[in-house]
Amino acid sequence: MNDLDAVKRVAPHVYTAWQQSWETTASAIDANLLDTLRERVNDRLEGRRGSESGDAERTLADLFVDRVADVGEDHLNSVRAKHGDQGLRNFVEALYLIDQTTRLRIAHRALLSGAATLTGPETSESTEPHMDRPMTLTHANVQWHDRILASSGIPSDTRELLRLRAARYHRCGTCSSVRLVENGRRVVGPQLEAALDDYPASDLPPAQKAALSLADAYMADPLTIDAALVAELTEHYSPADQVRLTLEVSAWNYQKVLVALKMDRPVNEGVLSALTIGAAGECRFGGPLA
């Protein structure tokens, strides 16, 4: 398991949920296969591309890391034939955990290399909230996702822009079909949402532009988080808040599981639907928006 010390210090309850996902993964995936996937994903994200592989598991892992929308039914069927339906679901859930752990580690290495050391929890979390003991790897990963959303402290409008940016990047039909609603109103209106098409040249606040630039780099290639981007982020966010931003993007990257498994159906076909987030970070889909 790759340690994420920055997460442990900034959001200890998120770290606990992440540990639980790793423990569940270790019991759900063959140890040799898990080691193979960790090595493959790490090499790919660290720039060591290696040769293309005809192996079903490695091929699916490469596509999941590089561009999850390119995963096809043939790739899924090749893994399903070897591991069964539940084995395929566990395989993709394990890929999400490995992929996001590796991206977080690379991002934090770039973001925090010149910052003061995070010396202790920089969080308002005071007591350990209730956390179910996961029965499946899916449950464990969703619990990790929810814990991030419950504790990140990211402003709602920035959260929605990051969520929509991820939906566009991963081509997620589910997240593209919903809009975050608070107090009966959309958090981000159509005009502000349109700024996502060319946000660097838009009238969005500089802090939101910096957060979106971080999200783009994180999702496409975390090695491209360079000194210029770190300087831009540092103008608007503390080191702890930069860590929280990476966690926020990571949570919305759970879209990759839905897209890979062809489960990313719109909530209500042909219309936008309401999305609310509960106190425990759970996503709730509602009816069509007016």
Short mmCIF file of C-alpha atoms in Angstrom, two decimals:
data_model
loop_
_atom_site.label_atom_id
_atom_site.label_comp_id
_atom_site.label_asym_id
_atom_site.label_seq_id
_atom_site.Cartn_x
_atom_site.Cartn_y
_atom_site.Cartn_z
CA MET A 1 0.00 0.00 0.00
CA ASN A 2 1.32 3.45 -0.97
CA ASP A 3 1.27 5.80 2.00
CA LEU A 4 -0.41 9.19 1.57
CA ASP A 5 1.04 11.12 4.48
CA ALA A 6 -0.43 14.45 3.35
CA VAL A 7 -3.94 12.97 3.42
CA LYS A 8 -3.31 11.50 6.85
CA ARG A 9 -2.41 14.95 8.19
CA VAL A 10 -5.02 17.04 6.37
CA ALA A 11 -8.02 14.69 6.43
CA PRO A 12 -7.45 11.78 8.83
CA HIS A 13 -10.97 10.36 8.42
CA VAL A 14 -10.50 10.25 4.65
CA TYR A 15 -7.20 8.47 5.23
CA THR A 16 -8.93 5.89 7.41
CA ALA A 17 -11.49 5.21 4.69
CA TRP A 18 -8.71 4.92 2.11
CA GLN A 19 -6.91 2.38 4.31
CA GLN A 20 -10.13 0.40 4.59
CA SER A 21 -10.43 0.32 0.80
CA TRP A 22 -6.93 -1.11 0.56
CA GLU A 23 -7.68 -3.73 3.20
CA THR A 24 -10.84 -4.75 1.34
CA THR A 25 -8.98 -4.83 -1.97
CA ALA A 26 -6.31 -7.11 -0.54
CA SER A 27 -8.99 -9.63 0.43
CA ALA A 28 -10.90 -9.34 -2.86
CA ILE A 29 -8.06 -9.51 -5.42
CA ASP A 30 -5.42 -12.19 -5.91
CA ALA A 31 -2.15 -10.91 -4.44
CA ASN A 32 -0.11 -11.56 -7.57
CA LEU A 33 -2.67 -9.84 -9.77
CA LEU A 34 -2.82 -6.89 -7.38
CA ASP A 35 0.97 -6.53 -7.49
CA THR A 36 0.87 -6.67 -11.29
CA LEU A 37 -1.76 -3.94 -11.48
CA ARG A 38 0.07 -1.69 -9.01
CA GLU A 39 3.30 -2.01 -10.99
CA ARG A 40 1.55 -1.42 -14.32
CA VAL A 41 -0.37 1.65 -13.16
CA ASN A 42 2.64 3.12 -11.34
CA ASP A 43 4.89 2.68 -14.38
CA ARG A 44 2.29 4.23 -16.68
CA LEU A 45 1.69 7.30 -14.52
CA GLU A 46 5.38 7.79 -13.74
CA GLY A 47 6.13 7.98 -17.46
CA ARG A 48 7.54 4.48 -17.89
CA ARG A 49 5.11 3.42 -20.61
CA GLY A 50 6.69 0.09 -21.52
CA SER A 51 5.41 -2.13 -24.30
CA GLU A 52 1.78 -2.71 -25.15
CA SER A 53 0.45 -5.97 -23.79
CA GLY A 54 -1.94 -8.53 -25.22
CA ASP A 55 -2.75 -9.62 -21.68
CA ALA A 56 -6.42 -8.85 -20.91
CA GLU A 57 -5.77 -7.45 -17.43
CA ARG A 58 -2.87 -5.20 -18.44
CA THR A 59 -4.72 -3.95 -21.52
CA LEU A 60 -7.76 -2.95 -19.46
CA ALA A 61 -5.50 -1.34 -16.85
CA ASP A 62 -3.73 0.74 -19.52
CA LEU A 63 -7.02 1.98 -20.95
CA PHE A 64 -8.42 2.75 -17.51
CA VAL A 65 -5.39 4.88 -16.70
CA ASP A 66 -5.00 6.61 -20.07
CA ARG A 67 -8.54 7.22 -21.33
CA VAL A 68 -11.30 5.26 -19.67
CA ALA A 69 -13.90 6.17 -22.31
CA ASP A 70 -11.92 3.98 -24.74
CA VAL A 71 -12.68 0.81 -22.74
CA GLY A 72 -14.86 -1.40 -24.92
CA GLU A 73 -17.10 -4.37 -24.32
CA ASP A 74 -14.42 -6.63 -25.77
CA HIS A 75 -11.94 -5.50 -23.12
CA LEU A 76 -14.49 -6.13 -20.37
CA ASN A 77 -15.47 -9.50 -21.77
CA SER A 78 -11.84 -10.65 -21.87
CA VAL A 79 -11.44 -9.98 -18.14
CA ARG A 80 -14.94 -11.27 -17.36
CA ALA A 81 -14.13 -14.57 -19.09
CA LYS A 82 -11.20 -15.08 -16.71
CA HIS A 83 -12.69 -13.75 -13.47
CA GLY A 84 -16.49 -13.75 -13.76
CA ASP A 85 -18.92 -10.86 -13.28
CA GLN A 86 -18.02 -10.11 -9.66
CA GLY A 87 -14.35 -10.59 -10.44
CA LEU A 88 -14.61 -7.98 -13.21
CA ARG A 89 -16.30 -5.50 -10.86
CA ASN A 90 -13.63 -6.06 -8.20
CA PHE A 91 -10.93 -5.70 -10.84
CA VAL A 92 -12.22 -2.30 -11.97
CA GLU A 93 -12.76 -1.11 -8.39
CA ALA A 94 -9.18 -2.11 -7.58
CA LEU A 95 -7.97 -0.20 -10.63
CA TYR A 96 -9.76 2.92 -9.39
CA LEU A 97 -8.08 2.64 -5.99
CA ILE A 98 -4.62 2.03 -7.47
CA ASP A 99 -5.04 4.73 -10.14
CA GLN A 100 -6.19 7.38 -7.68
CA THR A 101 -3.64 6.48 -5.01
CA THR A 102 -0.85 6.83 -7.56
CA ARG A 103 -2.20 10.12 -8.95
CA LEU A 104 -2.56 11.55 -5.44
CA ARG A 105 0.98 10.57 -4.53
CA ILE A 106 2.44 12.15 -7.69
CA ALA A 107 0.33 15.30 -7.30
CA HIS A 108 1.28 15.76 -3.65
CA ARG A 109 4.94 15.27 -4.48
CA ALA A 110 4.72 18.19 -6.89
CA LEU A 111 2.47 20.42 -4.81
CA LEU A 112 4.22 20.05 -1.48
CA SER A 113 7.88 19.77 -2.49
CA GLY A 114 8.57 23.44 -1.80
CA ALA A 115 5.97 23.99 0.90
CA ALA A 116 6.36 23.95 4.63
CA THR A 117 5.92 20.48 6.03
CA LEU A 118 2.40 19.60 7.07
CA THR A 119 3.10 19.12 10.75
CA GLY A 120 -0.29 17.96 11.93
CA PRO A 121 -3.97 17.68 11.10
CA GLU A 122 -5.18 20.85 9.40
CA THR A 123 -8.82 19.89 9.62
CA SER A 124 -12.01 20.76 11.47
CA GLU A 125 -12.76 17.08 11.95
CA SER A 126 -12.71 16.39 15.67
CA THR A 127 -14.35 13.03 16.21
CA GLU A 128 -14.37 9.92 14.07
CA PRO A 129 -17.78 9.76 12.35
CA HIS A 130 -19.61 6.50 11.91
CA MET A 131 -18.16 4.39 9.13
CA ASP A 132 -19.73 1.15 8.00
CA ARG A 133 -17.55 -1.90 7.75
CA PRO A 134 -17.58 -2.51 3.99
CA MET A 135 -18.88 -5.84 2.76
CA THR A 136 -17.62 -5.34 -0.80
CA LEU A 137 -14.87 -3.40 -2.53
CA THR A 138 -17.52 -1.24 -4.19
CA HIS A 139 -18.93 -0.33 -0.77
CA ALA A 140 -15.44 0.50 0.50
CA ASN A 141 -14.63 2.78 -2.44
CA VAL A 142 -17.98 4.56 -2.29
CA GLN A 143 -17.44 5.10 1.43
CA TRP A 144 -14.03 6.64 0.68
CA HIS A 145 -15.65 8.84 -2.00
CA ASP A 146 -18.38 9.96 0.42
CA ARG A 147 -15.92 10.71 3.20
CA ILE A 148 -14.03 13.06 0.88
CA LEU A 149 -17.19 14.93 -0.10
CA ALA A 150 -18.28 15.21 3.53
CA SER A 151 -15.02 16.73 4.73
CA SER A 152 -13.28 18.56 1.88
CA GLY A 153 -14.67 22.03 2.63
CA ILE A 154 -14.47 22.98 -1.07
CA PRO A 155 -16.95 25.79 -1.93
CA SER A 156 -20.04 24.42 -3.66
CA ASP A 157 -19.57 26.37 -6.90
CA THR A 158 -15.96 25.24 -7.23
CA ARG A 159 -17.02 21.67 -6.40
CA GLU A 160 -19.62 21.74 -9.16
CA LEU A 161 -17.17 23.11 -11.74
CA LEU A 162 -14.66 20.38 -10.85
CA ARG A 163 -17.36 17.70 -11.03
CA LEU A 164 -18.54 18.87 -14.45
CA ARG A 165 -14.96 19.16 -15.71
CA ALA A 166 -14.37 15.55 -14.70
CA ALA A 167 -17.63 14.45 -16.34
CA ARG A 168 -16.54 16.05 -19.61
CA TYR A 169 -13.05 14.57 -19.44
CA HIS A 170 -14.25 11.03 -18.68
CA ARG A 171 -17.42 11.34 -20.79
CA CYS A 172 -19.54 10.20 -17.88
CA GLY A 173 -23.20 10.03 -18.86
CA THR A 174 -24.41 9.97 -15.27
CA CYS A 175 -22.53 13.02 -13.99
CA SER A 176 -23.21 14.90 -17.22
CA SER A 177 -26.94 14.39 -16.68
CA VAL A 178 -27.15 15.99 -13.21
CA ARG A 179 -26.53 19.41 -11.70
CA LEU A 180 -25.72 20.16 -8.07
CA VAL A 181 -28.64 21.82 -6.29
CA GLU A 182 -28.70 23.58 -2.91
CA ASN A 183 -31.78 25.19 -1.37
CA GLY A 184 -33.74 24.35 -4.49
CA ARG A 185 -31.40 26.19 -6.88
CA ARG A 186 -28.60 25.13 -9.17
CA VAL A 187 -25.23 25.95 -7.63
CA VAL A 188 -23.79 26.81 -11.05
CA GLY A 189 -26.04 28.32 -13.71
CA PRO A 190 -25.81 27.72 -17.47
CA GLN A 191 -23.81 30.89 -18.14
CA LEU A 192 -21.14 30.05 -15.56
CA GLU A 193 -21.10 26.43 -16.72
CA ALA A 194 -20.45 27.57 -20.29
CA ALA A 195 -17.17 29.08 -19.07
CA LEU A 196 -15.80 25.54 -18.74
CA ASP A 197 -15.43 25.35 -22.52
CA ASP A 198 -12.50 27.80 -22.38
CA TYR A 199 -12.03 28.56 -18.71
CA PRO A 200 -8.49 30.07 -18.98
CA ALA A 201 -9.93 32.90 -21.10
CA SER A 202 -13.17 33.18 -19.11
CA ASP A 203 -14.28 35.57 -16.39
CA LEU A 204 -14.09 32.86 -13.74
CA PRO A 205 -12.23 33.93 -10.58
CA PRO A 206 -8.48 33.15 -10.68
CA ALA A 207 -8.84 30.69 -7.79
CA GLN A 208 -11.34 28.61 -9.74
CA LYS A 209 -9.20 28.73 -12.87
CA ALA A 210 -6.26 27.43 -10.84
CA ALA A 211 -8.38 24.63 -9.36
CA LEU A 212 -9.59 23.61 -12.84
CA SER A 213 -6.01 23.64 -14.15
CA LEU A 214 -5.03 21.32 -11.32
CA ALA A 215 -7.96 19.04 -12.14
CA ASP A 216 -6.98 18.88 -15.82
CA ALA A 217 -3.37 18.02 -15.02
CA TYR A 218 -4.37 15.50 -12.37
CA MET A 219 -6.71 13.64 -14.70
CA ALA A 220 -4.60 13.78 -17.86
CA ASP A 221 -1.06 13.45 -16.52
CA PRO A 222 -0.12 14.40 -12.94
CA LEU A 223 3.53 14.67 -13.99
CA THR A 224 2.55 17.94 -15.74
CA ILE A 225 1.85 19.65 -12.40
CA ASP A 226 4.77 22.04 -12.77
CA ALA A 227 6.24 24.97 -10.85
CA ALA A 228 4.06 27.50 -12.69
CA LEU A 229 0.86 25.71 -11.73
CA VAL A 230 2.04 25.26 -8.14
CA ALA A 231 2.80 28.98 -7.93
CA GLU A 232 -0.65 29.80 -9.32
CA LEU A 233 -2.34 27.52 -6.80
CA THR A 234 -0.27 28.87 -3.92
CA GLU A 235 -1.62 32.37 -4.59
CA HIS A 236 -5.10 31.16 -3.64
CA TYR A 237 -4.82 27.96 -1.59
CA SER A 238 -2.83 26.82 1.42
CA PRO A 239 -0.89 23.55 1.09
CA ALA A 240 -3.66 21.80 3.04
CA ASP A 241 -6.33 23.20 0.72
CA GLN A 242 -4.33 22.06 -2.29
CA VAL A 243 -4.43 18.54 -0.85
CA ARG A 244 -8.19 18.91 -0.36
CA LEU A 245 -8.57 19.94 -4.00
CA THR A 246 -6.78 16.81 -5.18
CA LEU A 247 -9.04 14.69 -2.99
CA GLU A 248 -12.13 16.41 -4.39
CA VAL A 249 -11.04 15.64 -7.95
CA SER A 250 -10.18 12.08 -6.92
CA ALA A 251 -13.68 11.55 -5.52
CA TRP A 252 -15.33 12.67 -8.78
CA ASN A 253 -12.94 10.41 -10.66
CA TYR A 254 -15.05 7.52 -9.39
CA GLN A 255 -16.83 8.24 -12.66
CA LYS A 256 -14.08 6.11 -14.21
CA VAL A 257 -15.58 2.97 -12.65
CA LEU A 258 -19.04 3.74 -14.07
CA VAL A 259 -17.67 4.60 -17.51
CA ALA A 260 -15.41 1.54 -17.69
CA LEU A 261 -18.26 -0.80 -16.76
CA LYS A 262 -20.76 0.94 -19.07
CA MET A 263 -22.92 1.84 -16.07
CA ASP A 264 -22.90 5.61 -16.61
CA ARG A 265 -26.51 5.95 -17.72
CA PRO A 266 -28.25 9.33 -17.42
CA VAL A 267 -30.43 9.64 -14.32
CA ASN A 268 -33.38 10.80 -16.42
CA GLU A 269 -32.97 10.37 -20.17
CA GLY A 270 -32.96 13.59 -22.17
CA VAL A 271 -33.23 16.04 -19.26
CA LEU A 272 -31.01 17.37 -16.50
CA SER A 273 -31.73 16.05 -13.01
CA ALA A 274 -31.02 17.32 -9.51
CA LEU A 275 -28.01 16.19 -7.50
CA THR A 276 -27.74 16.84 -3.77
CA ILE A 277 -24.99 15.79 -1.38
CA GLY A 278 -25.94 14.65 2.10
CA ALA A 279 -24.17 15.45 5.35
CA ALA A 280 -22.26 12.17 5.13
CA GLY A 281 -21.14 12.94 1.59
CA GLU A 282 -23.61 10.63 -0.13
CA CYS A 283 -24.86 11.61 -3.59
CA ARG A 284 -28.63 11.68 -4.05
CA PHE A 285 -30.22 11.94 -7.48
CA GLY A 286 -33.58 13.64 -7.81
CA GLY A 287 -36.14 14.40 -10.45
CA PRO A 288 -35.80 16.50 -13.60
CA LEU A 289 -34.83 20.13 -13.18
CA ALA A 290 -37.27 22.80 -14.29
#
